[in-house]
Structure formats: structure tokens, C-alpha cells
JSON list of C-alpha atoms in Angstrom, two decimals:
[
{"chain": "A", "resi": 270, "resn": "UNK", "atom": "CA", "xyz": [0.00, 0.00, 0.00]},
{"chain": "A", "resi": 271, "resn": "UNK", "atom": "CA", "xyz": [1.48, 3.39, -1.01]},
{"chain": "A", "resi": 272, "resn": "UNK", "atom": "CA", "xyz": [0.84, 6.14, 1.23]},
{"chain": "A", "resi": 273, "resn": "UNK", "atom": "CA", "xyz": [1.90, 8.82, 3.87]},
{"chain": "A", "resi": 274, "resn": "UNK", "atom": "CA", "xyz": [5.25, 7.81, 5.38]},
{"chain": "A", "resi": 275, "resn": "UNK", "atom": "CA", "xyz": [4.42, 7.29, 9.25]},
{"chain": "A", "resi": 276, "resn": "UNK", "atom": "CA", "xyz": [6.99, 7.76, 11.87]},
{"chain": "A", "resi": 277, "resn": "UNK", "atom": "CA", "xyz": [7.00, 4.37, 12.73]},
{"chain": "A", "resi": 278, "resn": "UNK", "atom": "CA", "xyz": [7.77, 3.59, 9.06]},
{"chain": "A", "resi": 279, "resn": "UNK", "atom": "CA", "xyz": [11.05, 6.14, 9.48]},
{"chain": "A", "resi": 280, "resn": "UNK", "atom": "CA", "xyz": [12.52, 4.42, 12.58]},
{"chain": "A", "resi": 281, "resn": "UNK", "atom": "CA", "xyz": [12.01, 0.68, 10.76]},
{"chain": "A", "resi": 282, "resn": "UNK", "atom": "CA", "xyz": [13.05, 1.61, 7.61]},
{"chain": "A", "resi": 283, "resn": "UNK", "atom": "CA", "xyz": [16.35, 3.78, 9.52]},
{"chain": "A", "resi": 284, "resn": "UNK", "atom": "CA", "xyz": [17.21, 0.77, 11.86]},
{"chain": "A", "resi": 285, "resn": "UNK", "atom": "CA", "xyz": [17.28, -1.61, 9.02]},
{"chain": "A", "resi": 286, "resn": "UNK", "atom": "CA", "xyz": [19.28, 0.36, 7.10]},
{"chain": "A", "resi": 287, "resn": "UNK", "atom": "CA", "xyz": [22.04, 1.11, 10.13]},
{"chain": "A", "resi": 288, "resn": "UNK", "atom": "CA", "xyz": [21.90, -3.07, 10.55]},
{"chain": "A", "resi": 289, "resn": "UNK", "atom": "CA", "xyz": [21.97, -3.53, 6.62]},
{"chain": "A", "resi": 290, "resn": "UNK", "atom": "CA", "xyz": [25.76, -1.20, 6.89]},
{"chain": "A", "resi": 291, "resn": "UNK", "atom": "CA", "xyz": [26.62, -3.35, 9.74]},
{"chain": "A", "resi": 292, "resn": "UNK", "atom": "CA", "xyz": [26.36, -6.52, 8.16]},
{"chain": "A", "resi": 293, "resn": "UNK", "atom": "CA", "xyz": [27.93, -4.70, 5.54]},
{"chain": "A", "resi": 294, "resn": "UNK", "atom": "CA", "xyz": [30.95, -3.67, 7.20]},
{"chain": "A", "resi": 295, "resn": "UNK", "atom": "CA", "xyz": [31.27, -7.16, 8.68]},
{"chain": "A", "resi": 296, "resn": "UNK", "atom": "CA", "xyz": [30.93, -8.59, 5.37]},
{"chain": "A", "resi": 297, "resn": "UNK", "atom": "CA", "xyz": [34.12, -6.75, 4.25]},
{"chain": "A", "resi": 298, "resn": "UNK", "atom": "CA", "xyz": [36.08, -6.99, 7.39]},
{"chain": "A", "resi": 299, "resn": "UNK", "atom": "CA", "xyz": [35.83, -10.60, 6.89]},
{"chain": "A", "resi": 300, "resn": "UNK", "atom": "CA", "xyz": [37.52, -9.88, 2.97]},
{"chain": "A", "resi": 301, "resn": "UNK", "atom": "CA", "xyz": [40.30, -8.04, 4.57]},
{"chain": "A", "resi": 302, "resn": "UNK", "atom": "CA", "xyz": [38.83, -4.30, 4.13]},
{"chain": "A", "resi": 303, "resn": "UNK", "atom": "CA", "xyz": [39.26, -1.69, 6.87]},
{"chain": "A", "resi": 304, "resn": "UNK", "atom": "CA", "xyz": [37.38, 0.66, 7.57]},
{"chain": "A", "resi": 305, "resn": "UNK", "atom": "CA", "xyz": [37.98, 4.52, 7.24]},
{"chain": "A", "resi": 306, "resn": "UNK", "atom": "CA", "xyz": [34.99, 5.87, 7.51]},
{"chain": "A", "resi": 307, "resn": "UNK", "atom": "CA", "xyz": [31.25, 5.25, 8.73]},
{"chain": "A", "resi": 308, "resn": "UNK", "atom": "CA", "xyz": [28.39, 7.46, 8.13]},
{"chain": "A", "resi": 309, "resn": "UNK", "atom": "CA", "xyz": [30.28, 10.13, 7.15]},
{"chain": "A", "resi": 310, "resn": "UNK", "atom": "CA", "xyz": [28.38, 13.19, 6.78]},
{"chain": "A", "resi": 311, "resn": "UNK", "atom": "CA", "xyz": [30.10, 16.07, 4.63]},
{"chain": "A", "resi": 312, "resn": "UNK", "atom": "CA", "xyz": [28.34, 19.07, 2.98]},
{"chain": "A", "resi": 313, "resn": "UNK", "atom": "CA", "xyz": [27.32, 17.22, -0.42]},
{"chain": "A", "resi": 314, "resn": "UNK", "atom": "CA", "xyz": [25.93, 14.41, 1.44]},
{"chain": "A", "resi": 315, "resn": "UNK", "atom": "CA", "xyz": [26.83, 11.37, 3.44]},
{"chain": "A", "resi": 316, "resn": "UNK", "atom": "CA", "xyz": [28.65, 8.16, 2.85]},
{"chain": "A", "resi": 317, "resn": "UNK", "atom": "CA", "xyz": [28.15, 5.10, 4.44]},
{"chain": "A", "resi": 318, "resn": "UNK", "atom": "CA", "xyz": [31.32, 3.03, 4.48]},
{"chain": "A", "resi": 319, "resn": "UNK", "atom": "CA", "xyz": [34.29, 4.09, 3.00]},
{"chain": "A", "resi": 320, "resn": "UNK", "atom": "CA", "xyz": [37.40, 0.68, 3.04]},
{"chain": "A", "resi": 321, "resn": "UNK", "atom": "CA", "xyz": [40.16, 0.28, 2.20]},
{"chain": "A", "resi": 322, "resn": "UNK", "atom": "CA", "xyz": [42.18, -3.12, 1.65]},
{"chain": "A", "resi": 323, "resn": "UNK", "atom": "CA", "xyz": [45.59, -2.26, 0.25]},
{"chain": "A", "resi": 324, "resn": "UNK", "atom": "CA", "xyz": [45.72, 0.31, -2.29]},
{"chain": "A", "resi": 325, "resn": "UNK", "atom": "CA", "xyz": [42.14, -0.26, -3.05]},
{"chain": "A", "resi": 326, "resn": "UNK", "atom": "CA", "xyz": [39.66, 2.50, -1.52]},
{"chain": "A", "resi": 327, "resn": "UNK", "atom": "CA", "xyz": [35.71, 1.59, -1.75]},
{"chain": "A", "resi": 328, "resn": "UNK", "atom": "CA", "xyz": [33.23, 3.94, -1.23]},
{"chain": "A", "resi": 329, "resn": "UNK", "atom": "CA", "xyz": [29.88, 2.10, -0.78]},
{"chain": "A", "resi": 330, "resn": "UNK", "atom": "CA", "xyz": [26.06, 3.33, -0.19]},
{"chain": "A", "resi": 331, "resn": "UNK", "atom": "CA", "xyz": [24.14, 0.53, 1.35]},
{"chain": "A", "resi": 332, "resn": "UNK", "atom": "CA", "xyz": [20.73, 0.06, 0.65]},
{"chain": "A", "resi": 333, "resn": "UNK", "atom": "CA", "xyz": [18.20, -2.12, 1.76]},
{"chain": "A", "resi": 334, "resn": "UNK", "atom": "CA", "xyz": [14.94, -3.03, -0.20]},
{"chain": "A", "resi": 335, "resn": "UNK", "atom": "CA", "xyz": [12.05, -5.40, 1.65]},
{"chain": "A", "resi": 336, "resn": "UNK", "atom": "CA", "xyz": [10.86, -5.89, -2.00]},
{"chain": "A", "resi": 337, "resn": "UNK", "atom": "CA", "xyz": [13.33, -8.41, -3.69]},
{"chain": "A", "resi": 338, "resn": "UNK", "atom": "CA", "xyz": [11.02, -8.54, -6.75]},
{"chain": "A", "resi": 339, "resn": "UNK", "atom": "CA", "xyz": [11.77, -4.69, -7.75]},
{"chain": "A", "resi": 340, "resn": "UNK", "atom": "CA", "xyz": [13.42, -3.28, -11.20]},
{"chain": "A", "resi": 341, "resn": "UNK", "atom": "CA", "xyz": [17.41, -3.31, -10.52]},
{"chain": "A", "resi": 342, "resn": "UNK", "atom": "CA", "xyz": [16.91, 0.51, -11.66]},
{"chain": "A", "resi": 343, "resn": "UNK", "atom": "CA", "xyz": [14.37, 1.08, -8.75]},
{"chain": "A", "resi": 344, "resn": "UNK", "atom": "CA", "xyz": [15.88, -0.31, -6.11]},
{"chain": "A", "resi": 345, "resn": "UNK", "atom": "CA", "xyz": [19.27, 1.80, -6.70]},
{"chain": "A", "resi": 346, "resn": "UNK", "atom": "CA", "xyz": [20.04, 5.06, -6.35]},
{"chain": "A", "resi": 347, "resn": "UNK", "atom": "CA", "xyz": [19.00, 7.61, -8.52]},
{"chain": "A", "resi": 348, "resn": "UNK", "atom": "CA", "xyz": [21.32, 9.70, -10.86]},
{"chain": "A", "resi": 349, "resn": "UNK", "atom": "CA", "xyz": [21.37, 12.76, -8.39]},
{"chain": "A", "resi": 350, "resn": "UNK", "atom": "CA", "xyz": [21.67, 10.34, -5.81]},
{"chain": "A", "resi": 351, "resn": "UNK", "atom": "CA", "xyz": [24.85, 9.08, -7.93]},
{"chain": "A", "resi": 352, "resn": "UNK", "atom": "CA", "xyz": [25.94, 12.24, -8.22]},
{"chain": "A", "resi": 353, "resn": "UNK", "atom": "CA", "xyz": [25.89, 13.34, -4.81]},
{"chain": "A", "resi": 354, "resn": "UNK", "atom": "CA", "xyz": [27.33, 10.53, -3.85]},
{"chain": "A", "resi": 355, "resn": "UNK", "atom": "CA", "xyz": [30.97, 11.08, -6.14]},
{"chain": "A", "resi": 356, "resn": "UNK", "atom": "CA", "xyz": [31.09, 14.62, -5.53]},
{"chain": "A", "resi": 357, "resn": "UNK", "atom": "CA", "xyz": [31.01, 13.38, -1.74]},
{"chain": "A", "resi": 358, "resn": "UNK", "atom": "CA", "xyz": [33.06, 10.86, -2.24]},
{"chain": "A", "resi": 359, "resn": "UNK", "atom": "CA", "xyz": [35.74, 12.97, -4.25]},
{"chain": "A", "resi": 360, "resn": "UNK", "atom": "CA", "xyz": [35.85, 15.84, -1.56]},
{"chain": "A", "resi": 361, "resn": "UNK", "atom": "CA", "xyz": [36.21, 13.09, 0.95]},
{"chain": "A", "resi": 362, "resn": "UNK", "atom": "CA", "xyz": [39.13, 10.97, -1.00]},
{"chain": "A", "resi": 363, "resn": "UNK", "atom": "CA", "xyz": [41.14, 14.00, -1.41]},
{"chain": "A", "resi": 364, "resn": "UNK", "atom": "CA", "xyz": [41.30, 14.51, 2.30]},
{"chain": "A", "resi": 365, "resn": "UNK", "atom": "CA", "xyz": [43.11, 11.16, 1.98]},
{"chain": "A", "resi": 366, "resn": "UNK", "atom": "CA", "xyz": [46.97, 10.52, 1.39]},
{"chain": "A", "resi": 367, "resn": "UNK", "atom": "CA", "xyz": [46.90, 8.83, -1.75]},
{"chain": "A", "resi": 368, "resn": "UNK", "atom": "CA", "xyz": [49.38, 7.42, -4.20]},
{"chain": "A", "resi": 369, "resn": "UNK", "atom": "CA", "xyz": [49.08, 6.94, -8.14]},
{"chain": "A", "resi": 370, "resn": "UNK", "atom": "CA", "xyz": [48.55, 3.43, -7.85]},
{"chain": "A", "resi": 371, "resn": "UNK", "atom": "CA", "xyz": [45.34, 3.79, -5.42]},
{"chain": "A", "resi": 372, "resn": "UNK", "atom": "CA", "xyz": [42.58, 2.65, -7.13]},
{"chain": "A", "resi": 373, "resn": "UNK", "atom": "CA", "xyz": [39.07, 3.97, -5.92]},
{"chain": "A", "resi": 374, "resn": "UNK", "atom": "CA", "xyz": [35.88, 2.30, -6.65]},
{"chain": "A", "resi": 375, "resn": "UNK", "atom": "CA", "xyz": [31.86, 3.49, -5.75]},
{"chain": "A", "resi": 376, "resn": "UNK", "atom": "CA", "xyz": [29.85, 0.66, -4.88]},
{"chain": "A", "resi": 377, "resn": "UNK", "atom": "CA", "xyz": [25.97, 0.16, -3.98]},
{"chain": "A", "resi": 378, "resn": "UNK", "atom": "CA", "xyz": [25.82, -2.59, -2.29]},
{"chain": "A", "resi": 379, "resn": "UNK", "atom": "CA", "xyz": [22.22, -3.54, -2.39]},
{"chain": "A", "resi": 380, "resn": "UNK", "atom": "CA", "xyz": [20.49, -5.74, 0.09]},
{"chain": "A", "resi": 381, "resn": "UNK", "atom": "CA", "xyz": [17.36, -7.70, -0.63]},
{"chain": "A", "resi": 382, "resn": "UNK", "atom": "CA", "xyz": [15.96, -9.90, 2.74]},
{"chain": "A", "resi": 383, "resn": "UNK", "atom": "CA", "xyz": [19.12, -10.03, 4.87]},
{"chain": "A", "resi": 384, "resn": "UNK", "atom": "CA", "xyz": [20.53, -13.46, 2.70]},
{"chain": "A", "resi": 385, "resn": "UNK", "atom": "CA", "xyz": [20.54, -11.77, -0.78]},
{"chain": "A", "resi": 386, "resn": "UNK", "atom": "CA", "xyz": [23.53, -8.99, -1.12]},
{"chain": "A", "resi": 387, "resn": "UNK", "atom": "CA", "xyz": [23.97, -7.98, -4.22]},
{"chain": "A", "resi": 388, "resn": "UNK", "atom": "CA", "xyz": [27.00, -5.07, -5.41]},
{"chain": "A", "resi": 389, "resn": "UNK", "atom": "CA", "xyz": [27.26, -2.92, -8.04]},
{"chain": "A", "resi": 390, "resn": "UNK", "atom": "CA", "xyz": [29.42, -0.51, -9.68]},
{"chain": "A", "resi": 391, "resn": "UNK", "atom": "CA", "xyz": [28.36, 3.31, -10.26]}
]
């Protein structure tokens, strides 16, 4: 049922999506990743986990979707979402001592039901 947003809805949909970057993080602690950053909020925006493993930084933007039977393209971010989320991620990286050979990479890493992660590239 589509409808007005309650407040109830809010703190659900807010407390799945802090376990969904949990899990998250866990998921690429256990691949060797670090992490850098959590819920970083910056003027263009916020990111949710910035890693790094190496000389390979990730920035990814977690998202969680109760509806595994949803369009790929509805389920992800939008294009100013996309958008917001490099220019964040650029401002943020460049705060960052970096050498030629790092190799940065924005991920969504998309969960549908807490078994099904899914991640792609932006």
C-alpha cells in the first residue's frame, strides 16, 4: 500500500538500514577491508562506508529493499543520488593521502531480505 510515510515507518526503515551497513561492514572486514569511515556526513551528502584493503579504496552506499522482486533501476540510487554521492566521495578521497597506484571504486551494495547482497558498480 502506497501512502503517507508514518513515523514508525522512518525508525524501521532507519534501523534496518544502520543493521543492513553493519552486516555490511562485517561482510568486508571478513575480505580483509578496513574501515575509514562510517556514516560520514560532509556538505554534499553522506557516505556510508568508506574501506580500504591495500591500495584499493571503496566507497559504498548501502541500501536495503524489503521488495526483492523490484526493477534493478528502482531499487538503486537515482542519478542525483549518484551524483551526490561522487562529488562526496571525491571531496572526501582528497582529504586522503593517496598514491598513483590507489585505485578507488563506488559501490551500492544492495540488500534484498538479509541473505541476498547484491554489489554494483556506479
Amino acid at each position: 500500500m502506497v501512502g503517507k510515510q508514518t513515523a514508525d515507518d522512518r525508525r524501521w526503515a532507519e534501523k534496518t538500514g544502520r543493521l543492513a551497513e553493519y552486516l555490511t561492514l562485517w561482510v568486508y572486514r571478513l575480505q580483509g577491508y578496513r574501515c575509514l569511515c562510517r556514516r560520514c556526513c560532509i556538505l554534499f551528502g553522506e557516505i556510508d562506508l568508506l574501506m580500504k584493503r591495500g591500495r584499493r579504496i571503496l566507497v559504498l552506499e548501502v541500501k536495503f529493499r524489503t521488495q526483492n522482486h523490484l526493477p534493478e533501476e528502482m531499487a538503486l540510487p537515482s542519478k542525483t543520488q549518484c551524483q551526490r554521492i561522487r562529488q562526496a566521495a571525491l571531496w572526501l578521497t582528497k582529504r586522503l593521502v593517496l598514491t598513483p597506484q590507489t585505485e578507488i571504486r563506488l559501490q551500492v551494495v544492495l540488500w534484498t531480505g538479509w541473505a541476498n547482497m547484491r554489489v554494483f558498480e556506479m
